[in-house]
Coordinates of C-alpha atoms in Angstrom, one line a residue:
Chain A
M1 CA -1.1 30.4 -26.3
E2 CA -1.8 33.7 -24.5
N3 CA -1.7 35.5 -28.0
Y4 CA -4.3 33.0 -29.6
F5 CA -6.9 34.7 -27.1
K6 CA -6.0 38.1 -27.6
T7 CA -6.4 38.2 -31.6
R8 CA -9.0 35.9 -31.5
R9 CA -10.9 36.8 -35.0
S10 CA -14.2 34.8 -36.8
V11 CA -13.2 33.0 -39.7
R12 CA -16.2 33.1 -42.1
R13 CA -14.4 32.8 -45.5
Y14 CA -12.9 28.9 -45.5
S15 CA -10.5 26.9 -48.7
G16 CA -11.7 23.7 -49.8
K17 CA -9.6 21.8 -48.2
P18 CA -11.6 18.7 -46.2
V19 CA -11.8 18.6 -42.5
P20 CA -10.4 15.1 -41.7
T21 CA -12.9 13.1 -40.1
E22 CA -11.1 11.6 -37.7
M23 CA -10.0 15.4 -36.3
L24 CA -13.4 16.9 -35.9
T25 CA -14.2 13.3 -33.9
E26 CA -11.4 13.9 -31.7
M27 CA -12.1 17.6 -31.5
L28 CA -15.9 17.1 -30.0
V29 CA -14.6 14.4 -27.8
E30 CA -12.0 16.7 -26.4
A31 CA -14.7 19.5 -26.8
S32 CA -17.0 16.9 -24.5
Q33 CA -14.5 17.3 -20.9
A34 CA -15.8 21.5 -20.8
P35 CA -18.4 22.1 -18.0
T36 CA -21.3 20.9 -17.9
T37 CA -23.9 20.7 -15.0
G38 CA -23.9 17.6 -12.4
N39 CA -21.5 15.3 -15.1
M40 CA -25.2 16.1 -17.3
Q41 CA -24.4 16.9 -20.6
L42 CA -27.5 18.4 -21.7
Y43 CA -26.1 18.9 -25.0
S44 CA -26.6 17.3 -29.1
V45 CA -24.5 18.5 -32.3
V46 CA -25.9 17.9 -35.0
V47 CA -22.9 18.0 -38.0
T48 CA -23.6 18.9 -41.4
R49 CA -21.4 18.3 -44.1
S50 CA -22.8 17.3 -47.4
D51 CA -23.8 19.3 -49.7
H52 CA -27.4 19.0 -49.6
G53 CA -27.6 19.1 -46.6
K54 CA -26.1 22.8 -46.0
T55 CA -28.0 24.2 -48.7
A56 CA -31.4 22.9 -47.0
L57 CA -29.4 24.7 -43.7
A58 CA -28.6 28.1 -45.7
P59 CA -32.6 29.4 -45.5
A60 CA -32.5 29.4 -42.2
H61 CA -29.3 30.7 -41.6
F62 CA -30.4 34.2 -43.9
N63 CA -28.3 32.5 -46.8
Q64 CA -24.4 34.0 -44.8
P65 CA -22.3 32.7 -47.6
A66 CA -20.6 31.0 -44.5
V67 CA -22.8 28.6 -44.0
T68 CA -22.4 26.4 -47.9
G69 CA -19.0 27.5 -47.8
C70 CA -17.7 26.0 -44.9
D71 CA -16.7 22.4 -44.4
T72 CA -18.3 21.5 -42.2
L73 CA -21.8 23.1 -40.2
L74 CA -22.2 22.3 -36.4
T75 CA -25.9 22.8 -34.9
F76 CA -25.4 22.8 -30.4
C77 CA -28.4 21.9 -29.5
A78 CA -30.3 22.8 -26.3
D79 CA -31.0 18.1 -25.1
Y80 CA -33.1 16.8 -22.5
N81 CA -34.2 14.2 -24.8
R82 CA -31.5 11.6 -24.1
F83 CA -31.6 12.1 -20.0
V84 CA -34.7 11.9 -19.8
K85 CA -34.9 8.7 -21.7
W86 CA -31.8 7.7 -19.4
C87 CA -34.3 8.2 -16.5
R88 CA -37.6 6.9 -17.6
A89 CA -35.2 3.3 -18.8
S90 CA -33.6 3.4 -15.6
N91 CA -37.0 4.1 -12.7
A92 CA -37.0 7.6 -12.3
V93 CA -39.2 10.0 -13.6
P94 CA -37.9 12.9 -14.3
G95 CA -39.2 16.6 -14.3
Y96 CA -37.3 18.5 -17.1
D97 CA -40.5 20.1 -19.0
N98 CA -39.6 23.7 -17.4
F99 CA -38.1 26.9 -18.0
Q100 CA -34.8 26.1 -15.8
S101 CA -34.1 22.8 -17.1
F102 CA -33.7 24.4 -20.7
M103 CA -31.1 26.8 -19.3
T104 CA -29.0 24.8 -17.7
A105 CA -29.1 22.3 -21.2
V106 CA -28.4 26.1 -22.8
L107 CA -25.6 26.6 -20.5
D108 CA -24.4 23.7 -21.2
T109 CA -24.7 23.6 -25.0
V110 CA -22.4 27.5 -25.5
I111 CA -20.2 26.0 -22.6
V112 CA -19.5 23.1 -25.0
A113 CA -19.8 25.0 -28.2
Q114 CA -17.0 27.6 -27.3
Q115 CA -15.0 24.9 -26.2
F116 CA -15.4 23.4 -29.3
C117 CA -14.5 26.5 -31.5
T118 CA -11.0 27.0 -29.0
I119 CA -10.2 23.9 -29.9
A120 CA -10.9 24.0 -33.8
E121 CA -8.7 27.5 -33.6
M122 CA -6.1 26.2 -31.8
R123 CA -5.6 23.6 -34.1
G124 CA -5.3 26.2 -36.7
L125 CA -9.3 25.7 -38.2
G126 CA -11.6 28.9 -38.4
T127 CA -15.4 28.9 -36.6
C128 CA -17.9 31.4 -37.0
Y129 CA -21.0 31.3 -34.8
M130 CA -24.4 32.1 -36.6
G131 CA -26.6 34.0 -34.8
T132 CA -29.8 32.8 -36.0
T133 CA -30.2 29.9 -34.7
T134 CA -32.3 31.1 -32.2
Y135 CA -34.6 33.0 -35.3
N136 CA -35.2 30.3 -37.2
A137 CA -35.2 27.2 -34.4
P138 CA -38.2 25.8 -36.0
M139 CA -36.9 25.5 -39.7
I140 CA -33.6 23.9 -38.1
G141 CA -35.8 21.7 -35.8
Q142 CA -37.8 20.3 -38.9
I143 CA -34.4 19.6 -41.4
L144 CA -32.0 18.4 -38.4
G145 CA -34.9 15.8 -37.4
L146 CA -34.5 17.3 -33.4
P147 CA -37.6 15.0 -31.4
E148 CA -39.2 16.7 -28.3
L149 CA -36.9 18.0 -25.4
V150 CA -34.3 19.3 -28.3
V151 CA -34.2 23.0 -29.4
P152 CA -31.2 24.0 -31.3
V153 CA -28.9 27.2 -29.9
V154 CA -26.4 27.9 -31.7
T155 CA -24.6 27.2 -35.3
V156 CA -21.0 27.2 -35.9
T157 CA -19.4 27.0 -39.0
L158 CA -16.2 25.0 -39.2
G159 CA -13.2 24.5 -41.8
W160 CA -9.9 25.9 -43.0
P161 CA -9.5 29.4 -43.1
E162 CA -9.1 31.6 -46.5
G163 CA -7.0 34.9 -45.5
E164 CA -6.7 36.4 -43.3
A165 CA -9.7 37.7 -41.0
P166 CA -9.9 41.0 -39.7
L167 CA -9.1 41.4 -35.7
S168 CA -12.9 42.7 -34.0
D169 CA -12.1 45.7 -31.5
R170 CA -13.6 45.1 -27.9
L171 CA -15.4 48.0 -25.3
A172 CA -12.2 48.4 -23.0
P173 CA -12.3 46.6 -19.9
E174 CA -13.9 49.2 -17.6
A175 CA -17.4 49.3 -19.3
F176 CA -18.0 45.4 -18.8
V177 CA -16.5 44.6 -15.2
H178 CA -17.5 45.8 -12.6
I179 CA -15.6 45.0 -8.8
E180 CA -17.7 44.1 -5.6
K181 CA -20.8 45.7 -7.1
Y182 CA -22.4 46.9 -10.6
N183 CA -21.2 50.5 -11.2
N184 CA -24.4 51.8 -12.8
P185 CA -23.2 54.3 -15.5
D186 CA -24.7 56.6 -16.7
E187 CA -25.6 57.7 -20.6
S188 CA -22.8 59.9 -20.6
R189 CA -20.3 57.8 -19.4
V190 CA -21.8 54.8 -21.4
K191 CA -21.1 56.9 -24.8
E192 CA -17.2 57.1 -23.3
F193 CA -17.2 53.5 -23.6
Y194 CA -18.5 53.3 -27.1
A195 CA -16.5 56.4 -28.3
A196 CA -13.2 54.7 -29.5
K197 CA -16.0 52.5 -31.2
E198 CA -17.7 55.2 -32.8
A199 CA -14.7 56.9 -34.2
R200 CA -13.3 53.9 -36.0
D201 CA -13.1 53.7 -40.0
D202 CA -15.3 50.8 -40.4
S203 CA -17.9 52.7 -38.3
R204 CA -18.1 55.3 -39.9
R205 CA -18.1 53.7 -43.2
F206 CA -21.1 51.8 -41.7
V207 CA -23.3 54.7 -41.0
A208 CA -23.0 56.3 -44.0
E209 CA -23.7 53.0 -45.6
N210 CA -27.0 52.8 -44.0
G211 CA -27.4 56.2 -44.3
K212 CA -28.2 56.3 -40.5
E213 CA -26.5 59.3 -38.0
T214 CA -25.0 57.0 -35.5
L215 CA -24.0 53.3 -34.6
A216 CA -26.2 53.4 -32.5
Q217 CA -29.2 53.9 -35.0
V218 CA -27.4 51.1 -37.6
F219 CA -28.2 48.6 -35.5
T220 CA -31.9 49.9 -33.6
D221 CA -33.2 50.9 -37.4
V222 CA -31.2 48.0 -39.3
R223 CA -29.9 45.2 -37.8
Y224 CA -32.1 44.5 -34.7
T225 CA -35.1 46.3 -35.2
R226 CA -37.4 46.1 -32.7
A227 CA -39.9 44.2 -35.0
A228 CA -37.5 41.6 -36.2
C229 CA -36.2 40.8 -32.2
E230 CA -40.5 40.4 -31.4
E231 CA -41.2 38.8 -33.8
F232 CA -38.4 36.2 -33.4
S233 CA -39.2 35.7 -29.9
R234 CA -42.7 34.7 -30.5
I235 CA -41.0 32.2 -32.8
Y236 CA -39.0 31.4 -30.1
Y237 CA -40.8 30.8 -27.4
D238 CA -43.4 28.9 -29.0
Y239 CA -41.0 26.8 -30.6
I240 CA -39.0 25.8 -26.8
S241 CA -42.5 25.4 -25.6
S242 CA -43.5 23.3 -28.5
K243 CA -40.4 20.8 -27.8
G244 CA -41.8 19.9 -24.1
F245 CA -40.4 23.0 -22.2
K246 CA -43.4 24.6 -20.7
F247 CA -42.8 28.2 -19.7
P248 CA -44.1 29.5 -16.1
V249 CA -47.2 31.7 -16.4
D250 CA -50.5 32.7 -14.1
Chain B
M1 CA -2.0 22.0 -25.5
E2 CA -4.6 19.4 -27.0
N3 CA -3.2 17.0 -23.5
Y4 CA -5.3 20.4 -21.3
F5 CA -8.8 20.0 -23.2
K6 CA -9.1 16.2 -23.2
T7 CA -7.6 16.2 -19.5
R8 CA -9.2 19.4 -17.8
R9 CA -11.2 19.6 -15.1
S10 CA -13.5 21.7 -12.0
V11 CA -10.9 22.6 -9.3
R12 CA -13.0 23.4 -6.2
R13 CA -10.5 23.7 -3.6
Y14 CA -7.6 26.4 -4.1
S15 CA -4.8 27.3 -2.4
G16 CA -4.4 30.6 -0.4
K17 CA -1.7 32.2 -3.1
P18 CA -4.1 35.0 -4.2
V19 CA -4.2 36.0 -8.0
P20 CA -2.6 38.8 -9.2
T21 CA -4.9 42.0 -10.0
E22 CA -3.2 42.5 -13.5
M23 CA -3.1 39.4 -14.1
L24 CA -7.4 39.1 -13.6
T25 CA -7.6 42.0 -15.3
E26 CA -5.3 41.0 -18.7
M27 CA -7.4 37.7 -18.4
L28 CA -10.7 39.1 -18.7
V29 CA -9.5 41.2 -21.6
E30 CA -8.4 38.3 -23.5
A31 CA -11.5 36.6 -23.0
S32 CA -13.3 40.0 -24.3
Q33 CA -11.9 38.8 -27.8
A34 CA -14.3 35.5 -27.6
P35 CA -17.5 35.5 -30.0
T36 CA -20.0 37.8 -29.6
T37 CA -22.8 38.7 -31.8
G38 CA -22.8 41.9 -33.3
N39 CA -20.0 43.0 -32.1
M40 CA -22.1 43.7 -29.2
Q41 CA -20.4 42.4 -26.4
L42 CA -24.4 41.8 -24.1
Y43 CA -22.8 41.1 -20.8
S44 CA -20.6 42.5 -17.7
V45 CA -18.7 40.8 -14.9
V46 CA -19.2 41.3 -11.8
V47 CA -16.5 40.6 -10.0
T48 CA -16.0 39.4 -5.9
R49 CA -12.2 39.6 -4.6
S50 CA -13.5 41.2 -0.7
D51 CA -14.1 38.2 1.9
H52 CA -17.4 40.2 3.0
G53 CA -18.4 40.1 -0.7
K54 CA -18.2 36.4 -1.3
T55 CA -19.7 35.8 2.7
A56 CA -22.6 37.5 1.1
L57 CA -23.4 35.4 -1.7
A58 CA -22.3 32.5 -0.4
P59 CA -26.3 31.6 0.8
A60 CA -27.4 32.1 -2.7
H61 CA -24.8 29.3 -4.3
F62 CA -26.2 27.0 -1.3
N63 CA -22.7 27.6 0.6
Q64 CA -20.8 25.0 -1.6
P65 CA -17.0 25.8 -0.2
A66 CA -15.8 26.8 -3.3
V67 CA -17.6 30.1 -3.1
T68 CA -15.1 31.6 0.3
G69 CA -13.0 29.4 -0.2
C70 CA -11.7 30.4 -3.4
D71 CA -9.7 34.0 -4.7
T72 CA -11.9 35.3 -6.7
L73 CA -16.0 35.0 -7.9
L74 CA -16.4 36.2 -11.2
T75 CA -20.6 36.3 -11.9
F76 CA -21.4 36.6 -15.8
C77 CA -24.3 38.8 -16.1
A78 CA -26.6 39.3 -19.4
D79 CA -26.1 43.1 -19.6
Y80 CA -28.9 44.7 -22.1
N81 CA -27.9 47.5 -19.9
R82 CA -25.2 49.2 -21.2
F83 CA -26.2 48.6 -24.9
V84 CA -29.7 50.3 -24.7
K85 CA -27.8 53.3 -22.8
W86 CA -25.4 54.0 -25.7
C87 CA -28.6 53.5 -27.8
R88 CA -30.8 56.2 -25.9
A89 CA -27.7 58.7 -25.9
S90 CA -27.5 58.3 -30.0
N91 CA -30.4 59.5 -30.8
A92 CA -31.4 55.4 -31.7
V93 CA -34.4 53.7 -30.2
P94 CA -33.6 50.3 -29.1
G95 CA -36.4 47.3 -28.9
Y96 CA -34.8 44.8 -26.2
D97 CA -36.8 44.3 -24.0
N98 CA -37.9 40.8 -25.2
F99 CA -37.3 37.5 -24.7
Q100 CA -34.8 37.3 -27.8
S101 CA -33.1 39.9 -26.6
F102 CA -32.7 38.2 -23.6
M103 CA -30.9 34.8 -25.3
T104 CA -28.8 36.5 -27.4
A105 CA -27.7 38.0 -24.4
V106 CA -27.4 34.8 -22.4
L107 CA -25.1 33.2 -25.6
D108 CA -22.9 35.9 -25.2
T109 CA -22.6 36.0 -22.1
V110 CA -21.6 32.2 -21.5
I111 CA -19.3 32.1 -24.0
V112 CA -17.0 34.8 -22.6
A113 CA -17.4 32.9 -19.3
Q114 CA -16.5 29.5 -21.5
Q115 CA -13.3 31.3 -22.9
F116 CA -12.5 33.4 -19.2
C117 CA -12.6 29.6 -17.6
T118 CA -10.0 28.3 -20.7
I119 CA -7.9 31.3 -20.2
A120 CA -7.0 30.7 -16.7
E121 CA -6.9 27.3 -16.9
M122 CA -4.3 27.6 -19.3
R123 CA -2.9 29.8 -17.1
G124 CA -2.7 27.1 -14.3
L125 CA -5.9 28.2 -12.5
G126 CA -8.8 26.1 -11.7
T127 CA -11.9 27.0 -12.8
C128 CA -15.9 25.7 -11.4
Y129 CA -19.3 26.5 -12.5
M130 CA -21.3 27.2 -10.0
G131 CA -24.8 26.1 -11.2
T132 CA -26.7 27.7 -9.0
T133 CA -26.9 31.1 -10.0
T134 CA -30.0 30.5 -12.7
Y135 CA -31.7 29.2 -8.8
N136 CA -31.1 32.4 -7.2
A137 CA -30.7 35.1 -9.3
P138 CA -33.0 37.7 -7.1
M139 CA -31.0 37.2 -4.0
I140 CA -27.4 37.8 -6.2
G141 CA -28.8 40.6 -8.1
Q142 CA -29.6 42.4 -5.0
I143 CA -26.0 42.1 -3.6
L144 CA -24.3 43.2 -6.1
G145 CA -26.5 45.5 -6.8
L146 CA -27.8 44.9 -11.1
P147 CA -30.0 47.3 -12.9
E148 CA -33.0 46.8 -15.2
L149 CA -31.8 44.7 -18.4
V150 CA -29.0 43.1 -16.1
V151 CA -29.5 39.7 -15.0
P152 CA -26.4 36.8 -13.5
V153 CA -26.1 34.2 -15.7
V154 CA -23.5 32.0 -14.2
T155 CA -21.1 32.3 -11.7
V156 CA -17.4 30.7 -11.4
T157 CA -15.0 30.4 -8.9
L158 CA -10.9 31.1 -9.5
G159 CA -7.5 30.6 -8.0
W160 CA -4.1 28.4 -7.4
P161 CA -5.3 24.5 -7.3
E162 CA -5.2 22.9 -4.2
G163 CA -4.1 19.3 -4.6
E164 CA -5.1 17.4 -8.1
A165 CA -8.9 17.6 -9.1
P166 CA -10.5 14.2 -10.5
L167 CA -11.4 13.8 -13.9
S168 CA -14.9 13.9 -14.5
D169 CA -16.0 10.9 -17.1
R170 CA -18.0 11.8 -19.7
L171 CA -20.6 9.8 -22.8
A172 CA -18.9 8.4 -25.8
P173 CA -19.6 10.9 -28.5
E174 CA -22.2 8.3 -29.9
A175 CA -24.1 9.6 -27.5
F176 CA -24.3 13.3 -28.2
V177 CA -22.5 13.7 -31.6
H178 CA -25.0 13.2 -34.5
I179 CA -24.7 12.8 -38.3
E180 CA -26.5 15.4 -40.9
K181 CA -29.9 14.1 -38.7
Y182 CA -31.0 13.6 -35.1
N183 CA -30.0 10.2 -34.7
N184 CA -33.5 9.4 -32.3
P185 CA -32.7 6.8 -30.1
D186 CA -34.9 4.3 -28.1
E187 CA -34.4 4.0 -24.5
S188 CA -32.4 0.5 -25.1
R189 CA -30.0 2.5 -26.9
V190 CA -29.9 5.2 -24.5
K191 CA -29.3 3.1 -21.5
E192 CA -26.4 1.7 -23.2
F193 CA -24.8 5.3 -23.6
Y194 CA -25.1 5.1 -19.4
A195 CA -23.8 1.9 -19.2
A196 CA -20.4 2.4 -18.0
K197 CA -21.2 5.7 -16.4
E198 CA -23.6 3.7 -14.2
A199 CA -20.6 1.1 -13.6
R200 CA -18.5 3.5 -12.0
D201 CA -17.4 2.5 -8.4
D202 CA -18.3 6.0 -7.8
S203 CA -22.1 6.1 -9.7
R204 CA -22.5 3.0 -7.2
R205 CA -21.4 4.6 -4.3
F206 CA -23.7 7.2 -4.9
V207 CA -26.1 5.5 -5.8
A208 CA -25.2 3.4 -2.3
E209 CA -24.7 7.3 -0.6
N210 CA -28.9 8.5 -1.5
G211 CA -30.0 5.3 -0.8
K212 CA -31.7 4.8 -4.6
E213 CA -32.0 1.9 -6.8
T214 CA -30.6 4.0 -10.2
L215 CA -28.0 6.5 -10.8
A216 CA -30.6 8.3 -11.7
Q217 CA -32.8 8.4 -9.9
V218 CA -30.3 10.1 -7.8
F219 CA -30.9 13.1 -10.3
T220 CA -34.5 12.9 -10.2
D221 CA -35.6 12.6 -6.3
V222 CA -32.4 14.0 -4.9
R223 CA -30.1 16.2 -6.9
Y224 CA -32.2 17.9 -9.4
T225 CA -36.3 17.3 -8.0
R226 CA -39.5 18.3 -10.0
A227 CA -40.2 20.8 -7.6
A228 CA -37.2 22.7 -7.2
C229 CA -36.8 23.0 -10.9
E230 CA -40.6 24.3 -11.4
E231 CA -39.8 26.2 -8.4
F232 CA -36.8 28.1 -9.6
S233 CA -38.7 28.1 -13.0
R234 CA -41.1 30.3 -11.7
I235 CA -38.0 32.8 -9.5
Y236 CA -36.0 33.2 -12.3
Y237 CA -38.6 33.9 -14.8
D238 CA -40.4 36.4 -12.9
Y239 CA -36.9 37.7 -12.0
I240 CA -35.8 38.2 -15.5
S241 CA -39.5 39.5 -16.2
S242 CA -38.7 41.7 -13.3
K243 CA -35.9 43.1 -15.3
G244 CA -37.4 44.5 -18.2
F245 CA -37.4 41.7 -20.5
K246 CA -40.9 41.0 -21.6
F247 CA -41.7 37.0 -22.3
P248 CA -44.2 37.0 -25.1
V249 CA -47.3 36.3 -23.6
D250 CA -50.8 36.1 -25.4

């Protein structure tokens, strides 16, 4: 059990063996016992199992092969739609069209998504998060028919693993654990935190393949550029606002 | 194992038995194997174990007894500080002072927090999220000494359980699972989803104690009012901006 957590890995390649529908439902029910703010369950999960559904969503995830190659794609959405309708049907006046409520729903959504992944992985299934959901939320929302106060937050691919996925390296705990106060490290100390990562063969290969000088440059110049981050900031921000969560602006 | 997920519960009352430091570190290391965007680990965990530290943080969590009653309080923060310093120390120019980057770090943070909770609970420990972290982030940030590009997102209390915590009810899966498309329910259908919850003895008691007509009114008029949501929206939004994540505004 402990071993599972230490060696957990993301799975991007899946065998064609189907995940039984009953098993999927059971796992979603178990996941819903995860913590949720005030027991409001401010999320929805849209389950995509059809080939045409996965094909339609693939471009939103930049055609990562796991999207069409998985058994099931799960789009976890921050959802105040249901809760607000319940309020309206109960003679209660909701005030959840704001940034704080959006954030609360995001927390609920990610908590249940991660609980679902753990449950699935402990049953031998493989999962992988698609980091593209907050980039292309408008496209995803349109395909899935998301109404007001529903915003996609994370997408998970699910299926039986094909082959063994690699184990990712992680920073040592001194890099991310702080005792009592934030121990604000200087650049040279931070550089030490990343020394082992930079020395890895796969990191060096990554730098060479991308024609860069340093591993960090692969992130800033190739994978997560300022231009892309700023463009997707605008798109996600506008989309969230368009779905009814108003941002506080003077 | 499956049983654990089905019956998992939040624990707010703790025995005085200490959590060994080695065990705490081990659990944080295991949790760090959780999924993270591009293996960037955009989070930090500030661990509060001292009495004076917990006492200082208690007002930020509206003096919920679990904060001073727990063995350890863990504040999980979205953190681009470390990553950006690494970029600067590596001749790379980071562009992560934006809303999309903030959201990415929030996802990483909640994923590792939830993985930590599961790991702790599977070892027999109890945990509870404090939903107050996004409300009083400025106070928490000041106490913990959080620098630029670090924003508190969720707080978890940890300790050995005292007594048995109650199991919370949850909505049936038809309320939150959607197949292929979002099945946009009307108010009467939503009312059905909440019927079992409204019929519970503890719900009825909750309504009566608060002098309300419906359970939903307890949420809108007492627990999560428009005035509070809007005030805390402004506070969190301003705090995130002050920490260097600029929101896209025309």
